[in-house]
């Protein structure tokens, strides 16, 4: 019998709102049918995309900034345990309290316990992906604690009992008329004469929120960055509602993924240039709040931080996939993604939609969790996301890696191989020698026959039917290039070359001329 | 220069005219073209679909076919397949723990060029009309395929060559940098999203009033052309190599086999 001491068995995968409940193609099919959604998304993503491009283009050192951001994050991942302990020591020394949570359940229980200790039953919330990921609002509600989102877009989504569909613009799928209707229906005391004019809507939300800010005793936030060398936390936002939450209440509870660390204050310089330009397309975001522990007589006097793993250690253990943890949640990848632009965020199921979600969700949960193995295929591998990523996460390469993890995870487990399995096996044979491919190409005239009089193939069976649902295939040629070349060459009197061997060379120009 | 042609499987089997055009262009410049007959496919369909194990023999075959000193450079009329040869082949070799194959794959990749890359960077073609005799009196729009644009960073090499074709009327394609939605097996696995992307690409092409859409990748062009055909559009697709190879004496067939067989070439 062996006695195992030390590290728990890895990987410990994440839980919470990280799962595609149905396969991506199925969800996408439904979302694509929503014309309003597609119009809203098309408009919104193109607007942000253009703004981002404009502010990125004006920086001569943008590529160097990306390199720096990537290098800093790589070094953080390489020495995460050490940096976490350094951060913990500094945060604690300044009066903060650290809590460690392995997964969503632990994090939720810690937060609920801390709120309960204050005797309060209401909390105000700063927009946060980590708390969306763990499903904190729903958990608190079960525990009799009401959580109020204070970010305008999150508020809209919460009032509508909906789910965010974008990490930066959670209500990107709603237009202003829809928002007016939600306010009228769900916001206590909303003026029945409310119009859909954006400033009017913003003022209505402001009035509603101001009441909350002035009475709340407990706030819950996420964090964009944590600086190890000082124990400082940072929240970057546009509206100032976050700052209200971070400064007015007596108790502040922050939930943050362990990958958000930066080694030093100096590193913030790089990210404060990368993040606003990549996310909102602004040179600088309007509000940046930084806090270090407790300051007597100023701001919250009970300051807590829940450090969340929830599958991050498992992602870190994946050599090819770990750079997904570099993500600073800017959303540039989804704003440029042609797939996201058409399906919206809900199709991805998880809190993290778009290209980053397609890799991050299965990395955090394991590829076999629910329908998350369909997410890495939700990309044409066009590469726009990689170009836009401020920390240079090679999303297409990681997507391909996760596809192979998915395929390998199913090898030998199926009684009957799928059409894709059989097709790939057959194609591997056909495409692994010139002779084999040449043999297959002898069948081209049959394809011509199948194409019929209009020289088009319009319907194919099985998975290939996906192609012919919107595309014809032209009639194949009577002869492959390979055949033509060999014949040309033979007729020219040269050696035809061995079927699998070395190169055969061009026929002499004179003979060629005669052939044409 | 002795240039090895990597026809790519799709061009070899479906679009032999594109490979013939590539040969014609290179010969016109006075180079010798060889066709390593062991070649088949770059294997990216397998890699990109997650079938890494099945990709290994395909990659090994390509490396074996091109790992010879018998040519100076290799060329393919495809940005995507060249990107696979350069970027994916060493990775596939590494994944199966074959260091020797990885080294040979890297060497083959270093000698392999996409057509416009070879023409502009190596063979010094700056004016297709003057140097290749390219003549193509048609209204054309151009789709820069994703892998050529983002993996090979071809920049404006292809469009610069097109602009210098005599007689051409090159119309800018709105949202040219947007993917056409092909993505290999993506077009089947996520057929709905792929079709939605294709629909927008086709609409943008139609909006230019071009007779045909060109580009550097036969796979994307088959996708775009297949969509246009299904929608009953008269706009077709034609590979860049065929436009560059087209001359006044020997014009390219513009409208594909249907009209050629009835002898009605559109003007």
XYZ file of C-alpha atoms in Angstrom:
783
model
C 0.000 0.000 0.000
C 1.311 3.405 -0.918
C 0.801 6.409 1.255
C 0.281 9.563 -0.768
C 1.130 12.801 0.943
C 1.035 16.344 -0.354
C -0.807 17.598 -3.408
C -4.395 16.558 -3.941
C -5.071 14.656 -7.162
C -5.382 16.978 -10.156
C -7.227 18.057 -12.074
C -10.015 19.407 -9.892
C -12.429 20.789 -12.446
C -14.637 23.822 -11.998
C -18.363 24.003 -11.351
C -21.019 26.709 -11.568
C -22.127 28.526 -14.721
C -19.462 27.088 -16.996
C -21.454 24.602 -18.996
C -23.117 24.447 -22.364
C -26.419 22.783 -21.505
C -27.001 21.871 -25.135
C -24.590 21.434 -28.008
C -23.372 24.612 -29.683
C -24.790 23.828 -33.155
C -28.218 23.253 -31.623
C -28.138 26.429 -29.533
C -26.729 28.398 -32.466
C -29.515 27.180 -34.717
C -32.079 28.635 -32.320
C -30.255 31.945 -31.774
C -29.699 32.438 -35.515
C -33.453 32.401 -35.948
C -33.768 35.560 -33.839
C -33.566 38.368 -36.403
C -33.724 41.120 -33.760
C -30.806 39.563 -31.885
C -28.718 39.332 -35.048
C -29.421 42.936 -35.972
C -28.555 44.202 -32.459
C -25.407 42.113 -32.303
C -24.230 43.023 -35.771
C -24.628 46.707 -35.001
C -23.063 46.550 -31.534
C -20.062 44.371 -32.393
C -19.226 46.432 -35.474
C -19.380 49.662 -33.476
C -17.059 48.411 -30.724
C -14.807 46.726 -33.293
C -14.277 49.985 -35.167
C -13.700 51.982 -31.969
C -11.115 49.478 -30.810
C -9.335 49.506 -34.153
C -9.120 53.296 -34.075
C -7.554 53.561 -30.608
C -5.248 50.590 -31.141
C -3.957 51.949 -34.447
C -2.865 55.204 -32.848
C -0.356 53.479 -30.548
C 2.961 52.890 -32.320
C 4.033 50.367 -29.688
C 0.796 48.346 -29.589
C 2.498 45.115 -30.661
C 5.217 45.573 -28.034
C 2.538 46.205 -25.420
C 0.857 42.939 -26.406
C 4.201 41.151 -26.136
C 4.764 42.674 -22.705
C 1.271 41.732 -21.530
C 1.753 38.188 -22.742
C 5.198 37.879 -21.131
C 3.986 39.208 -17.770
C 1.060 36.799 -17.726
C 3.317 33.922 -18.689
C 5.601 34.688 -15.781
C 2.608 34.922 -13.435
C 1.449 31.447 -14.489
C 4.961 30.079 -14.069
C 5.172 31.182 -10.443
C 1.555 31.418 -9.368
C 1.874 29.695 -5.955
C 4.702 31.978 -4.880
C 2.894 35.134 -6.061
C -0.340 34.111 -4.364
C 1.450 33.734 -1.058
C 3.203 37.071 -1.497
C -0.148 38.685 -2.213
C -1.789 37.001 0.757
C 0.934 38.227 3.116
C 0.635 41.824 1.919
C -3.167 41.863 1.812
C -3.382 40.420 5.308
C -0.761 42.812 6.692
C -2.953 45.716 5.567
C -5.998 44.416 7.410
C -7.704 42.370 4.707
C -8.882 38.782 5.156
C -8.139 36.096 2.566
C -10.377 33.088 1.919
C -9.441 30.238 -0.408
C -12.149 28.537 -2.459
C -11.519 25.407 -4.481
C -14.750 25.614 -6.439
C -17.996 27.510 -6.951
C -19.745 25.861 -4.013
C -17.009 26.770 -1.530
C -16.820 30.343 -2.810
C -20.585 30.802 -2.560
C -20.672 29.413 0.969
C -17.846 31.701 2.079
C -19.552 34.815 0.680
C -22.946 33.887 2.128
C -21.326 33.249 5.519
C -19.594 36.633 5.484
C -22.821 38.440 4.591
C -24.696 36.566 7.300
C -22.109 37.656 9.890
C -22.989 41.300 9.143
C -26.653 40.605 9.813
C -27.629 42.121 6.477
C -29.953 40.569 3.899
C -29.085 42.847 0.965
C -25.856 43.388 -0.948
C -24.952 45.684 -3.811
C -22.777 44.260 -6.539
C -20.036 45.537 -8.768
C -20.073 43.941 -12.223
C -17.997 40.780 -11.929
C -17.376 37.741 -14.114
C -16.145 35.585 -11.238
C -19.443 35.906 -9.358
C -21.371 35.155 -12.559
C -19.193 32.102 -13.012
C -20.002 30.724 -9.573
C -23.682 31.692 -9.716
C -23.427 33.780 -6.578
C -26.642 35.789 -7.011
C -28.734 32.646 -7.322
C -27.016 31.055 -4.327
C -27.478 34.155 -2.157
C -31.133 34.284 -3.122
C -31.550 30.702 -1.908
C -29.970 31.812 1.374
C -32.431 34.707 1.748
C -29.928 37.371 0.693
C -30.828 39.724 -2.131
C -28.040 40.821 -4.492
C -28.517 43.985 -6.572
C -26.457 44.415 -9.715
C -25.377 48.051 -10.089
C -23.716 48.007 -13.480
C -26.382 49.407 -15.794
C -26.297 46.549 -18.285
C -26.149 43.902 -15.559
C -29.093 45.627 -13.891
C -31.083 45.401 -17.129
C -30.300 41.712 -17.472
C -31.086 41.034 -13.808
C -34.392 42.927 -13.932
C -35.364 40.899 -16.999
C -34.447 37.595 -15.254
C -32.190 36.968 -18.238
C -28.567 35.912 -18.616
C -25.733 38.173 -19.803
C -24.685 37.454 -23.385
C -21.405 39.365 -23.493
C -18.788 39.783 -20.790
C -18.418 43.527 -21.189
C -21.805 44.519 -22.580
C -24.079 41.988 -20.881
C -27.236 43.436 -22.462
C -25.775 43.650 -25.956
C -28.661 41.532 -27.194
C -31.279 44.078 -26.157
C -32.168 47.355 -27.838
C -33.416 50.482 -26.092
C -37.092 49.803 -26.634
C -36.728 46.407 -25.052
C -34.878 48.055 -22.145
C -37.632 50.641 -21.650
C -40.176 47.829 -21.469
C -38.091 45.954 -18.902
C -37.783 49.066 -16.695
C -41.508 49.707 -16.846
C -42.274 46.132 -15.960
C -39.665 45.409 -13.313
C -38.257 48.589 -11.766
C -40.132 49.672 -8.637
C -41.388 53.213 -9.019
C -40.539 53.578 -12.698
C -42.233 56.565 -14.354
C -45.041 55.211 -16.586
C -44.181 57.970 -19.116
C -40.637 56.608 -19.533
C -39.319 56.950 -23.103
C -36.668 54.860 -24.829
C -34.287 57.815 -25.076
C -30.938 56.516 -23.692
C -30.308 59.505 -21.326
C -33.847 59.142 -19.940
C -33.286 55.438 -19.355
C -29.917 56.114 -17.718
C -31.497 58.679 -15.353
C -34.204 56.229 -14.353
C -31.566 53.624 -13.528
C -29.520 56.221 -11.659
C -32.403 57.119 -9.381
C -33.128 53.490 -8.725
C -29.481 52.685 -7.948
C -28.780 55.762 -5.840
C -31.277 54.533 -3.263
C -29.390 51.243 -3.068
C -25.935 52.820 -2.745
C -26.986 55.020 0.144
C -28.488 52.211 2.188
C -26.243 49.225 1.375
C -23.996 47.979 4.160
C -22.355 45.161 2.175
C -20.878 45.144 -1.326
C -19.633 42.257 -3.430
C -17.162 42.817 -6.238
C -14.790 41.080 -8.573
C -11.346 42.409 -9.422
C -9.513 43.071 -12.653
C -6.054 42.885 -11.141
C -4.323 42.045 -7.878
C -0.817 43.327 -7.273
C 1.337 40.868 -5.378
C 4.018 43.292 -4.224
C 1.574 45.513 -2.336
C -1.541 43.426 -1.746
C -3.638 45.868 -3.802
C -6.841 45.087 -5.704
C -8.060 46.978 -8.775
C -11.420 47.448 -10.458
C -11.616 49.137 -13.831
C -15.031 50.462 -14.940
C -16.929 53.030 -16.924
C -19.919 54.127 -14.896
C -18.680 54.942 -11.390
C -21.324 52.666 -9.928
C -18.569 50.252 -9.044
C -16.750 52.909 -7.083
C -19.943 53.669 -5.163
C -20.038 50.033 -4.072
C -16.324 49.893 -3.318
C -16.335 52.976 -1.077
C -19.722 53.452 0.627
C -20.568 50.133 2.357
C -19.004 48.954 5.613
C -18.153 45.494 4.329
C -16.529 44.720 0.983
C -16.254 41.133 -0.242
C -14.293 40.540 -3.438
C -14.286 37.288 -5.412
C -11.352 36.857 -7.777
C -9.884 34.070 -9.874
C -6.339 33.193 -8.821
C -5.022 33.991 -12.305
C -5.724 37.713 -11.976
C -2.460 38.423 -10.177
C 0.243 40.726 -11.475
C 3.670 40.668 -9.829
C 4.163 44.412 -9.307
C 2.551 47.851 -9.469
C 4.754 48.622 -12.428
C 3.070 45.846 -14.416
C -0.221 47.685 -14.143
C 1.184 50.237 -16.569
C 1.048 47.696 -19.380
C -2.431 46.427 -18.603
C -3.962 49.846 -18.089
C -3.024 50.572 -21.691
C -4.106 47.192 -23.052
C -7.442 46.766 -21.297
C -9.481 49.933 -22.003
C -8.400 50.121 -25.635
C -9.227 46.462 -26.206
C -12.520 46.397 -24.347
C -14.465 49.635 -24.706
C -12.248 51.151 -27.364
C -11.325 54.007 -25.036
C -7.860 55.396 -24.427
C -8.533 55.315 -20.697
C -11.484 54.003 -18.767
C -13.376 56.615 -16.702
C -12.947 54.966 -13.283
C -10.059 52.981 -11.864
C -10.407 52.049 -8.190
C -7.504 50.590 -6.235
C -7.621 49.523 -2.612
C -5.135 47.988 -0.282
C -6.609 46.379 2.808
C -8.387 48.639 5.305
C -7.856 52.369 5.797
C -9.117 53.481 9.174
C -12.020 55.907 8.955
C -12.165 55.735 5.171
C -14.130 53.259 3.106
C -15.092 49.706 4.056
C -13.729 48.562 7.399
C -14.246 44.839 6.762
C -12.370 43.853 3.623
C -12.416 40.279 2.363
C -11.039 38.504 -0.669
C -12.155 35.076 -1.853
C -9.469 33.554 -4.065
C -11.178 31.226 -6.486
C -9.666 28.209 -8.218
C -12.731 26.545 -9.802
C -10.791 24.644 -12.438
C -7.976 27.135 -12.939
C -5.368 24.715 -11.580
C -6.666 22.124 -14.032
C -6.350 24.596 -16.904
C -2.865 25.484 -15.728
C -1.928 21.816 -15.895
C -2.760 21.750 -19.624
C 0.472 22.784 -21.267
C -1.149 23.674 -24.598
C -4.195 25.352 -23.075
C -2.857 27.189 -20.049
C -2.373 30.534 -21.764
C -6.185 30.843 -21.780
C -5.637 31.946 -18.159
C -3.881 35.068 -19.448
C -7.316 36.431 -20.342
C -8.084 39.883 -18.896
C -11.794 39.677 -19.883
C -11.608 42.558 -22.351
C -14.008 40.888 -24.845
C -12.081 42.005 -27.933
C -12.132 38.416 -29.220
C -15.903 38.174 -29.212
C -16.326 41.605 -30.766
C -14.296 40.516 -33.804
C -15.589 36.940 -33.969
C -17.795 36.175 -36.988
C -19.388 33.277 -35.125
C -20.213 35.243 -31.953
C -21.480 38.123 -34.082
C -24.156 35.839 -35.504
C -25.081 33.600 -32.567
C -24.654 35.900 -29.578
C -23.400 34.824 -26.190
C -26.247 32.609 -25.006
C -25.388 29.946 -27.596
C -22.205 29.179 -25.640
C -24.112 28.305 -22.464
C -21.269 29.253 -20.147
C -20.651 32.608 -18.461
C -17.763 32.972 -20.902
C -18.983 33.258 -24.492
C -17.167 33.858 -27.757
C -13.759 32.531 -28.727
C -12.299 32.803 -25.225
C -15.315 30.986 -23.809
C -14.947 28.225 -26.382
C -11.539 27.413 -24.903
C -11.853 28.587 -21.301
C -15.074 26.776 -20.432
C -13.876 23.283 -21.456
C -10.463 23.945 -19.907
C -12.054 24.826 -16.558
C -14.601 22.010 -16.569
C -12.833 19.278 -18.502
C -13.756 18.501 -22.099
C -16.233 15.790 -21.151
C -18.469 17.965 -18.985
C -22.014 18.271 -20.354
C -21.928 19.646 -23.921
C -18.691 21.608 -23.480
C -16.958 19.371 -26.010
C -19.010 21.087 -28.722
C -17.528 24.501 -27.878
C -14.051 24.108 -29.425
C -15.732 23.444 -32.793
C -17.615 26.751 -32.665
C -15.023 28.479 -34.821
C -13.991 28.611 -38.467
C -10.415 29.176 -37.215
C -10.295 32.489 -39.072
C -7.833 33.839 -36.511
C -9.412 37.269 -35.966
C -9.546 36.599 -32.195
C -5.815 35.924 -31.915
C -5.013 39.165 -33.733
C -7.283 41.141 -31.426
C -6.213 39.553 -28.134
C -4.242 42.072 -26.054
C -2.312 39.307 -24.306
C -1.806 37.217 -27.455
C -3.686 34.094 -26.467
C -3.395 31.845 -29.514
C -7.068 30.920 -29.423
C -7.141 29.059 -32.790
C -4.273 26.789 -31.740
C -5.935 26.056 -28.398
C -9.253 25.350 -30.149
C -7.494 22.803 -32.363
C -5.747 21.322 -29.329
C -9.050 20.926 -27.482
C -10.642 19.311 -30.535
C -7.939 16.664 -30.428
C -8.473 16.237 -26.674
C -12.171 15.710 -27.447
C -11.539 13.213 -30.263
C -9.003 11.314 -28.169
C -11.336 11.228 -25.163
C -13.841 9.277 -27.260
C -11.459 6.819 -28.881
C -12.394 3.271 -28.026
C -15.470 4.344 -26.090
C -17.979 4.131 -28.925
C -19.629 0.915 -30.049
C -20.200 2.337 -33.523
C -17.751 4.871 -34.929
C -19.293 8.172 -36.025
C -19.502 9.215 -39.680
C -16.783 11.744 -38.919
C -14.540 9.027 -37.452
C -15.005 6.818 -40.508
C -14.552 9.690 -42.936
C -11.368 10.853 -41.257
C -9.977 7.333 -41.233
C -10.717 6.825 -44.914
C -9.331 10.250 -45.783
C -6.186 9.508 -43.806
C -5.599 6.495 -46.043
C -6.437 8.343 -49.259
C -4.322 11.389 -48.429
C -1.241 9.662 -47.093
C 0.248 8.696 -50.444
C 0.224 10.016 -53.965
C -0.690 6.576 -55.240
C -3.747 6.272 -52.990
C -5.003 9.733 -53.866
C -4.418 8.948 -57.541
C -6.582 5.845 -57.181
C -9.378 7.791 -55.538
C -9.168 10.404 -58.277
C -9.905 7.718 -60.864
C -13.459 8.052 -59.556
C -13.786 11.717 -60.578
C -15.743 10.878 -63.766
C -18.312 9.165 -61.529
C -18.711 12.420 -59.631
C -19.235 14.185 -62.949
C -21.942 11.728 -63.747
C -23.588 12.302 -60.374
C -23.552 16.041 -60.952
C -25.822 15.558 -63.939
C -26.745 17.991 -66.662
C -26.409 21.216 -64.666
C -22.952 20.150 -63.514
C -23.768 20.737 -59.858
C -24.046 18.429 -56.888
C -26.910 19.759 -54.808
C -27.549 17.157 -52.163
C -25.238 14.905 -50.213
C -26.179 12.426 -47.496
C -25.073 12.306 -43.843
C -22.794 14.920 -42.328
C -21.851 16.147 -45.811
C -25.468 17.282 -46.055
C -24.381 20.189 -43.841
C -22.444 21.445 -46.843
C -25.226 21.075 -49.376
C -27.777 22.778 -47.135
C -26.569 26.093 -48.575
C -23.879 25.277 -51.120
C -23.569 23.410 -54.408
C -20.499 21.435 -55.317
C -19.241 21.868 -58.852
C -18.952 18.826 -61.081
C -15.471 17.348 -60.674
C -13.112 17.588 -63.621
C -12.758 14.670 -66.020
C -9.130 14.294 -65.051
C -7.072 15.216 -62.005
C -4.040 17.439 -62.301
C -1.908 14.472 -61.289
C -3.230 12.417 -64.211
C -2.854 15.295 -66.630
C 0.719 15.867 -65.509
C 1.658 12.186 -65.831
C 0.101 11.922 -69.286
C 1.669 15.165 -70.440
C 4.965 13.943 -69.174
C 4.696 10.499 -70.736
C 3.661 11.973 -74.069
C 6.643 14.271 -73.851
C 8.841 11.216 -73.727
C 10.345 11.732 -70.305
C 10.373 9.291 -67.439
C 7.016 9.184 -65.706
C 8.661 9.010 -62.323
C 7.878 6.422 -59.725
C 4.331 6.648 -58.443
C 5.406 7.478 -54.923
C 8.879 8.580 -55.674
C 10.804 11.629 -56.575
C 9.767 14.501 -58.746
C 9.054 14.172 -62.386
C 10.009 17.251 -64.293
C 8.363 19.593 -66.723
C 8.008 18.429 -70.283
C 10.028 20.381 -72.823
C 8.379 23.648 -73.815
C 7.964 22.573 -77.475
C 5.987 19.433 -76.662
C 3.948 21.358 -74.135
C 3.079 23.953 -76.683
C 1.780 21.174 -78.953
C -0.376 19.796 -76.141
C -2.165 23.026 -75.429
C 15.090 28.118 -60.550
C 13.723 24.625 -60.055
C 10.336 24.919 -58.383
C 8.392 22.028 -56.874
C 4.652 22.371 -57.227
C 2.510 21.324 -54.273
C -0.839 21.234 -56.056
C -2.843 20.595 -52.833
C -5.456 17.841 -52.781
C -8.434 20.038 -53.579
C -6.787 21.657 -56.598
C -5.399 18.322 -57.793
C -8.793 16.628 -57.654
C -11.283 19.445 -58.219
C -9.524 22.403 -59.822
C -6.691 21.106 -62.059
C -6.912 24.327 -64.093
C -5.536 26.229 -61.093
C -2.460 23.992 -60.921
C -1.957 24.196 -64.679
C -2.167 27.989 -64.423
C 0.449 27.977 -61.653
C 2.765 25.931 -63.872
C 2.189 28.310 -66.791
C 3.000 31.401 -64.722
C 6.246 29.959 -63.420
C 7.340 28.656 -66.816
C 6.578 32.000 -68.390
C 9.095 33.494 -65.979
C 11.644 30.971 -67.213
C 11.606 28.554 -64.301
C 11.456 24.792 -64.337
C 8.526 23.194 -62.544
C 8.632 19.721 -61.029
C 5.738 17.788 -59.531
C 6.771 15.410 -56.726
C 4.375 12.606 -57.511
C 4.270 11.217 -53.965
C 2.433 14.308 -52.749
C -1.172 14.179 -51.617
C -2.421 16.607 -48.956
C -1.195 18.880 -46.157
C -3.438 17.171 -43.601
C -4.980 20.275 -42.085
C -8.491 18.875 -42.381
C -7.446 16.140 -39.973
C -5.533 18.465 -37.654
C -8.274 21.085 -37.538
C -10.927 18.467 -36.885
C -9.013 17.047 -33.922
C -7.867 13.842 -35.640
C -4.204 14.339 -34.900
C -3.408 10.636 -34.970
C -4.894 10.292 -38.454
C -2.991 13.399 -39.558
C 0.389 11.863 -38.819
C 0.661 9.630 -41.951
C -0.637 12.486 -44.126
C 1.992 14.863 -42.777
C 4.713 12.212 -42.967
C 3.799 11.610 -46.608
C 4.043 15.284 -47.471
C 7.407 15.589 -45.769
C 8.679 12.477 -47.573
C 7.504 13.817 -50.935
C 9.124 17.218 -50.482
C 12.147 16.375 -48.341
C 14.561 16.235 -51.239
C 17.279 18.532 -52.494
C 15.893 18.187 -56.003
C 14.266 21.618 -56.072
C 15.027 25.127 -54.862
C 11.649 26.160 -53.485
C 8.187 24.645 -53.273
C 5.022 26.548 -54.102
C 1.312 25.966 -53.550
C -1.638 27.969 -54.873
C -3.083 28.124 -51.353
C -2.409 30.238 -48.271
C -4.140 27.776 -46.005
C -2.209 24.669 -47.074
C 1.106 26.537 -46.944
C 0.273 27.768 -43.446
C -0.430 24.172 -42.476
C 2.878 22.969 -43.925
C 4.753 25.724 -42.111
C 2.936 25.871 -38.779
C 1.087 22.609 -38.250
C 3.467 19.976 -39.620
C 6.185 20.457 -36.984
C 3.466 20.468 -34.295
C 1.942 17.204 -35.566
C 5.389 15.590 -35.628
C 6.007 16.800 -32.075
C 2.650 15.461 -30.911
C 3.643 11.942 -31.962
C 7.109 12.328 -30.465
C 8.968 12.107 -33.776
C 11.823 14.609 -33.464
C 13.390 13.584 -36.781
C 10.113 14.153 -38.632
C 9.736 17.487 -36.846
C 13.153 18.634 -38.066
C 12.465 17.515 -41.640
C 8.992 19.100 -41.577
C 10.480 22.381 -40.396
C 13.008 22.282 -43.239
C 10.299 21.589 -45.832
C 8.158 24.367 -44.363
C 11.001 26.853 -44.669
C 11.264 26.133 -48.426
C 7.527 26.310 -49.100
C 5.815 29.461 -50.391
C 2.321 30.557 -51.177
C 2.063 31.572 -54.852
C 1.864 35.365 -54.426
C 4.574 35.211 -51.772
C 6.879 33.397 -54.208
C 6.044 35.709 -57.087
C 6.532 38.940 -55.140
C 9.213 38.104 -52.567
C 11.375 35.614 -54.438
C 10.767 36.083 -58.132
C 10.419 39.860 -58.029
C 7.120 40.196 -59.857
C 5.747 43.692 -59.317
C 3.756 44.122 -62.517
C 1.776 41.093 -63.638
C 0.774 42.721 -66.909
C 4.339 43.569 -67.891
C 6.150 40.535 -66.469
C 3.594 37.772 -66.942
C 1.551 39.193 -69.765
C -1.518 38.893 -67.551
C -4.636 40.159 -69.284
C -8.120 39.761 -67.888
C -10.754 42.229 -69.074
C -13.400 41.584 -66.421
C -14.884 43.194 -63.334
C -13.446 41.245 -60.422
C -13.611 41.450 -56.659
C -11.106 39.856 -54.329
C -11.560 37.924 -51.079
C -8.359 37.643 -49.016
C -8.620 34.275 -47.300
C -8.093 34.191 -43.523
C -5.056 31.929 -43.351
C -3.136 33.798 -46.030
C -4.017 37.068 -44.348
C -3.507 36.145 -40.682
C -1.188 33.142 -40.602
C 1.111 33.975 -43.529
C 0.676 37.770 -43.321
C 0.471 38.010 -47.095
C -0.662 41.607 -46.745
C -1.432 43.156 -50.109
C 0.726 40.801 -52.205
C -2.235 39.174 -53.919
C -4.198 42.353 -54.477
C -1.110 44.186 -55.746
C -0.578 41.474 -58.346
C -4.239 41.652 -59.347
C -4.151 45.416 -59.704
C -1.370 45.142 -62.267
C -3.267 42.703 -64.502
C -4.058 44.435 -67.772
C -7.684 45.173 -68.475
C -8.894 44.154 -65.035
C -11.565 46.169 -63.269
C -10.904 45.397 -59.618
C -13.758 46.307 -57.279
C -13.106 46.597 -53.537
C -15.016 44.004 -51.527
C -16.826 45.453 -48.477
C -15.812 43.700 -45.239
C -13.173 41.835 -47.203
C -11.363 40.689 -44.054
C -14.395 38.758 -42.788
C -14.217 34.970 -42.975
C -16.429 33.360 -45.647
C -17.488 30.711 -43.128
C -15.759 27.724 -44.711
C -13.445 26.540 -41.929
C -13.094 22.964 -43.210
C -15.389 20.608 -41.308
C -16.811 23.687 -39.534
C -18.989 24.113 -42.637
C -20.610 20.764 -41.856
C -20.427 20.594 -38.042
C -21.736 24.119 -37.638
C -23.534 24.367 -40.959
C -26.033 26.981 -39.775
C -23.450 29.485 -38.552
C -21.255 28.782 -41.562
C -24.182 29.404 -43.906
C -24.997 32.674 -42.142
C -21.412 33.841 -42.636
C -21.479 32.755 -46.270
C -24.731 34.607 -46.872
C -23.158 37.892 -45.765
C -20.009 37.255 -47.813
C -22.093 36.485 -50.900
C -24.169 39.642 -50.405
C -21.021 41.743 -50.153
C -19.664 40.164 -53.339
C -22.919 40.790 -55.178
C -22.891 44.419 -54.028
C -19.677 45.067 -55.980
C -21.285 44.191 -59.290
C -18.303 41.980 -60.090
C -18.585 39.141 -62.612
C -16.481 36.989 -60.400
C -14.739 36.789 -57.059
C -11.113 35.736 -56.930
C -8.794 34.720 -54.124
C -5.792 32.610 -53.315
C -7.490 29.550 -51.833
C -9.511 27.062 -53.874
C -11.296 25.776 -50.755
C -12.716 29.172 -49.790
C -13.581 29.840 -53.433
C -15.398 26.507 -53.680
C -17.363 27.503 -50.596
C -18.182 30.993 -51.837
C -18.880 29.759 -55.375
C -21.066 26.954 -54.046
C -23.132 29.471 -52.101
C -23.459 31.878 -55.021
C -24.475 28.979 -57.280
C -27.112 27.813 -54.821
C -28.528 31.331 -54.596
C -28.824 31.385 -58.370
C -26.283 34.170 -58.693
C -24.494 34.666 -62.019
C -21.333 35.624 -60.122
C -18.717 32.882 -60.062
C -15.304 32.333 -58.507
C -11.887 31.922 -60.095
C -8.493 31.344 -58.502
C -5.954 34.157 -58.619
C -3.481 31.904 -60.459
C -5.868 31.565 -63.376
C -6.250 35.328 -63.677
C -2.491 35.822 -63.578
C -2.005 33.074 -66.174
C -4.648 34.533 -68.470
C -3.222 36.358 -71.481
C -4.631 38.058 -74.539
C -3.715 35.034 -76.673
C -4.809 32.464 -74.144
C -7.610 33.909 -71.975
C -8.850 32.091 -68.890
C -12.290 30.558 -69.062
C -14.257 32.817 -66.797
C -17.491 31.089 -66.132
C -16.450 27.567 -65.414
C -17.369 24.449 -67.261
C -21.065 25.024 -67.744
C -20.761 27.892 -70.144
C -17.512 26.778 -71.668
C -19.071 23.524 -72.775
C -21.812 25.397 -74.573
C -19.227 27.757 -75.986
C -20.711 30.848 -74.356
C -17.898 32.688 -72.655
C -19.248 35.818 -71.036
C -17.652 39.067 -71.984
